[in-house]
mmCIF file of C-alpha atoms in Angstrom:
data_model
loop_
_atom_site.group_PDB
_atom_site.id
_atom_site.type_symbol
_atom_site.label_atom_id
_atom_site.label_comp_id
_atom_site.label_asym_id
_atom_site.label_seq_id
_atom_site.Cartn_x
_atom_site.Cartn_y
_atom_site.Cartn_z
ATOM 1 C CA UNK A 15 158.799 31.035 -95.242
ATOM 2 C CA UNK A 16 159.517 29.140 -92.183
ATOM 3 C CA UNK A 17 156.683 28.102 -89.620
ATOM 4 C CA UNK A 18 158.897 29.954 -86.970
ATOM 5 C CA UNK A 19 158.779 33.220 -89.154
ATOM 6 C CA UNK A 20 154.513 32.470 -89.354
ATOM 7 C CA UNK A 21 154.319 32.181 -85.645
ATOM 8 C CA UNK A 22 156.556 35.368 -84.920
ATOM 9 C CA UNK A 23 154.603 37.367 -87.238
ATOM 10 C CA UNK A 24 150.988 35.995 -85.864
ATOM 11 C CA UNK A 25 152.491 36.755 -82.237
ATOM 12 C CA UNK A 26 153.065 40.404 -83.223
ATOM 13 C CA UNK A 27 149.805 40.941 -84.830
ATOM 14 C CA UNK A 28 148.409 39.752 -81.707
ATOM 15 C CA UNK A 29 150.575 41.584 -79.388
ATOM 16 C CA UNK A 30 149.234 44.924 -81.516
ATOM 17 C CA UNK A 31 145.916 43.571 -81.225
ATOM 18 C CA UNK A 32 145.934 43.411 -77.329
ATOM 19 C CA UNK A 33 147.310 46.975 -77.338
ATOM 20 C CA UNK A 34 144.679 48.252 -79.310
ATOM 21 C CA UNK A 35 141.992 46.428 -77.106
ATOM 22 C CA UNK A 36 140.588 48.751 -74.581
ATOM 23 C CA UNK A 37 139.436 47.010 -70.902
ATOM 24 C CA UNK A 38 135.826 47.622 -71.809
ATOM 25 C CA UNK A 39 136.254 45.607 -74.764
ATOM 26 C CA UNK A 40 137.677 42.889 -73.075
ATOM 27 C CA UNK A 41 134.744 43.103 -70.402
ATOM 28 C CA UNK A 42 132.500 43.140 -73.160
ATOM 29 C CA UNK A 43 134.036 39.696 -74.677
ATOM 30 C CA UNK A 44 132.854 38.207 -71.667
ATOM 31 C CA UNK A 45 130.735 35.107 -72.206
ATOM 32 C CA UNK A 46 127.196 35.954 -71.329
ATOM 33 C CA UNK A 47 126.457 32.145 -70.943
ATOM 34 C CA UNK A 48 129.326 32.225 -68.046
ATOM 35 C CA UNK A 49 127.251 35.089 -66.542
ATOM 36 C CA UNK A 50 124.182 32.723 -66.667
ATOM 37 C CA UNK A 51 125.802 29.694 -65.279
ATOM 38 C CA UNK A 52 127.359 31.356 -62.444
ATOM 39 C CA UNK A 53 123.580 33.021 -62.020
ATOM 40 C CA UNK A 54 121.940 29.602 -61.926
ATOM 41 C CA UNK A 55 124.559 28.268 -59.411
ATOM 42 C CA UNK A 56 123.913 31.274 -57.284
ATOM 43 C CA UNK A 57 120.186 30.607 -57.400
ATOM 44 C CA UNK A 58 120.620 27.192 -55.802
ATOM 45 C CA UNK A 59 122.395 29.068 -52.930
ATOM 46 C CA UNK A 60 119.485 31.606 -52.291
ATOM 47 C CA UNK A 61 117.265 30.890 -49.264
ATOM 48 C CA UNK A 62 114.231 30.660 -51.542
ATOM 49 C CA UNK A 63 115.547 27.701 -53.669
ATOM 50 C CA UNK A 64 117.118 25.917 -50.474
ATOM 51 C CA UNK A 65 113.243 26.419 -48.895
ATOM 52 C CA UNK A 66 111.553 25.043 -52.450
ATOM 53 C CA UNK A 67 113.765 22.119 -52.282
ATOM 54 C CA UNK A 68 113.198 21.262 -48.573
ATOM 55 C CA UNK A 69 109.722 21.319 -49.408
ATOM 56 C CA UNK A 70 109.886 19.323 -52.510
ATOM 57 C CA UNK A 71 111.774 16.733 -50.211
ATOM 58 C CA UNK A 72 108.958 16.883 -47.581
ATOM 59 C CA UNK A 73 106.213 16.265 -50.375
ATOM 60 C CA UNK A 74 108.330 13.128 -52.165
ATOM 61 C CA UNK A 75 108.472 11.655 -47.971
ATOM 62 C CA UNK A 76 104.757 12.690 -47.156
ATOM 63 C CA UNK A 77 102.551 9.535 -46.585
ATOM 64 C CA UNK A 78 104.922 6.962 -47.644
ATOM 65 C CA UNK A 79 105.220 8.816 -50.949
ATOM 66 C CA UNK A 80 101.626 8.524 -51.925
ATOM 67 C CA UNK A 81 101.672 12.321 -51.756
ATOM 68 C CA UNK A 82 104.025 12.296 -54.360
ATOM 69 C CA UNK A 83 102.570 9.887 -56.629
ATOM 70 C CA UNK A 84 99.700 12.272 -56.487
ATOM 71 C CA UNK A 85 101.507 15.518 -56.875
ATOM 72 C CA UNK A 86 103.360 13.505 -60.356
ATOM 73 C CA UNK A 87 100.094 12.546 -61.558
ATOM 74 C CA UNK A 88 98.601 16.124 -61.125
ATOM 75 C CA UNK A 89 101.682 17.690 -62.890
ATOM 76 C CA UNK A 90 101.628 15.049 -66.012
ATOM 77 C CA UNK A 91 97.945 16.017 -66.862
ATOM 78 C CA UNK A 92 98.498 19.561 -66.181
ATOM 79 C CA UNK A 93 101.409 19.408 -68.834
ATOM 80 C CA UNK A 94 99.012 17.351 -71.144
ATOM 81 C CA UNK A 95 96.428 19.447 -70.766
ATOM 82 C CA UNK A 96 98.806 22.366 -71.610
ATOM 83 C CA UNK A 97 100.234 21.017 -74.876
ATOM 84 C CA UNK A 98 96.518 20.052 -76.119
ATOM 85 C CA UNK A 99 95.525 23.764 -75.493
ATOM 86 C CA UNK A 100 99.082 24.978 -77.348
ATOM 87 C CA UNK A 101 98.237 22.566 -80.180
ATOM 88 C CA UNK A 102 94.420 24.426 -80.296
ATOM 89 C CA UNK A 103 92.722 21.073 -79.068
ATOM 90 C CA UNK A 104 89.547 21.682 -77.215
ATOM 91 C CA UNK A 105 89.366 20.108 -73.851
ATOM 92 C CA UNK A 106 86.129 18.275 -72.914
ATOM 93 C CA UNK A 107 84.278 18.687 -70.169
ATOM 94 C CA UNK A 108 85.338 15.311 -68.488
ATOM 95 C CA UNK A 109 88.955 16.152 -68.584
ATOM 96 C CA UNK A 110 88.557 19.540 -67.180
ATOM 97 C CA UNK A 111 86.360 18.025 -64.606
ATOM 98 C CA UNK A 112 89.208 15.198 -63.570
ATOM 99 C CA UNK A 113 91.746 18.096 -63.619
ATOM 100 C CA UNK A 114 89.708 19.962 -61.031
ATOM 101 C CA UNK A 115 88.857 17.416 -58.721
ATOM 102 C CA UNK A 116 92.873 16.166 -59.019
ATOM 103 C CA UNK A 117 93.725 19.709 -58.157
ATOM 104 C CA UNK A 118 91.275 19.797 -55.240
ATOM 105 C CA UNK A 119 92.886 16.946 -53.716
ATOM 106 C CA UNK A 120 96.230 17.843 -54.226
ATOM 107 C CA UNK A 121 96.203 21.196 -53.264
ATOM 108 C CA UNK A 122 94.378 20.390 -49.976
ATOM 109 C CA UNK A 123 97.638 18.807 -48.494
ATOM 110 C CA UNK A 124 99.529 20.506 -46.532
ATOM 111 C CA UNK A 125 103.307 19.861 -47.866
ATOM 112 C CA UNK A 126 101.645 20.325 -51.508
ATOM 113 C CA UNK A 127 100.337 23.551 -50.313
ATOM 114 C CA UNK A 128 103.726 24.566 -48.811
ATOM 115 C CA UNK A 129 105.755 23.304 -51.982
ATOM 116 C CA UNK A 130 103.351 25.582 -53.859
ATOM 117 C CA UNK A 131 104.304 28.622 -51.259
ATOM 118 C CA UNK A 132 107.898 27.859 -52.027
ATOM 119 C CA UNK A 133 107.661 28.164 -55.795
ATOM 120 C CA UNK A 134 105.667 31.143 -55.715
ATOM 121 C CA UNK A 135 108.521 32.681 -53.725
ATOM 122 C CA UNK A 136 111.259 31.302 -56.244
ATOM 123 C CA UNK A 137 109.034 32.270 -59.245
ATOM 124 C CA UNK A 138 108.780 36.057 -57.678
ATOM 125 C CA UNK A 139 112.582 36.118 -57.482
ATOM 126 C CA UNK A 140 113.121 34.936 -61.043
ATOM 127 C CA UNK A 141 110.515 37.445 -62.188
ATOM 128 C CA UNK A 142 112.674 40.282 -60.599
ATOM 129 C CA UNK A 143 116.001 38.780 -62.177
ATOM 130 C CA UNK A 144 114.030 38.672 -65.857
ATOM 131 C CA UNK A 145 113.054 42.149 -65.339
ATOM 132 C CA UNK A 146 116.394 43.047 -64.505
ATOM 133 C CA UNK A 147 118.119 41.350 -67.361
ATOM 134 C CA UNK A 148 115.434 42.304 -69.774
ATOM 135 C CA UNK A 149 115.458 45.981 -68.804
ATOM 136 C CA UNK A 150 117.748 47.116 -72.003
ATOM 137 C CA UNK A 151 115.366 45.724 -73.965
ATOM 138 C CA UNK A 152 112.621 47.473 -72.215
ATOM 139 C CA UNK A 153 114.773 50.658 -72.210
ATOM 140 C CA UNK A 154 115.139 50.036 -76.149
ATOM 141 C CA UNK A 155 111.574 50.011 -77.010
ATOM 142 C CA UNK A 156 110.912 52.719 -74.448
ATOM 143 C CA UNK A 157 113.456 55.032 -75.799
ATOM 144 C CA UNK A 158 112.067 54.374 -79.392
ATOM 145 C CA UNK A 159 108.257 54.653 -78.864
ATOM 146 C CA UNK A 160 106.686 57.418 -77.071
ATOM 147 C CA UNK A 161 104.630 56.790 -74.294
ATOM 148 C CA UNK A 162 102.140 59.576 -74.897
ATOM 149 C CA UNK A 163 99.208 57.916 -76.465
ATOM 150 C CA UNK A 164 98.242 61.500 -77.783
ATOM 151 C CA UNK A 165 101.161 60.817 -80.533
ATOM 152 C CA UNK A 166 99.477 58.001 -82.050
ATOM 153 C CA UNK A 167 96.264 59.710 -82.140
ATOM 154 C CA UNK A 168 97.410 62.356 -84.094
ATOM 155 C CA UNK A 169 98.883 60.058 -86.783
#
């Protein structure tokens, strides 16, 4: 058999397959990651994200960069403490006290307060998006499991 014959057979098989695929099947074949990337792009265009970006830039400029240094220190300590807790390591009183002191300093700065408010707005939007995205999972479990606590009492 020639290469040309194989290509012709392959092309015919592909044409047959495409005739049998419905529009719905093609839509389902859309790459979900492309959709996620588009969502990420659109997130950057929202008013909430733009406001967060501006607030973050303000923290970086505030007090000749000293606010940003303090903010980075706070974030680093926070991450380190969370890692310890996730690993089951007990935090000592000094670590907790130091973190509380740093948190009090950082959250007293107006530009950081503004940043935290803008973060909260973005987080609310992300939570709503997460609820929408995960609604098929919620529906799956909701449909499969009874709402009535009485039904579980009868077992």
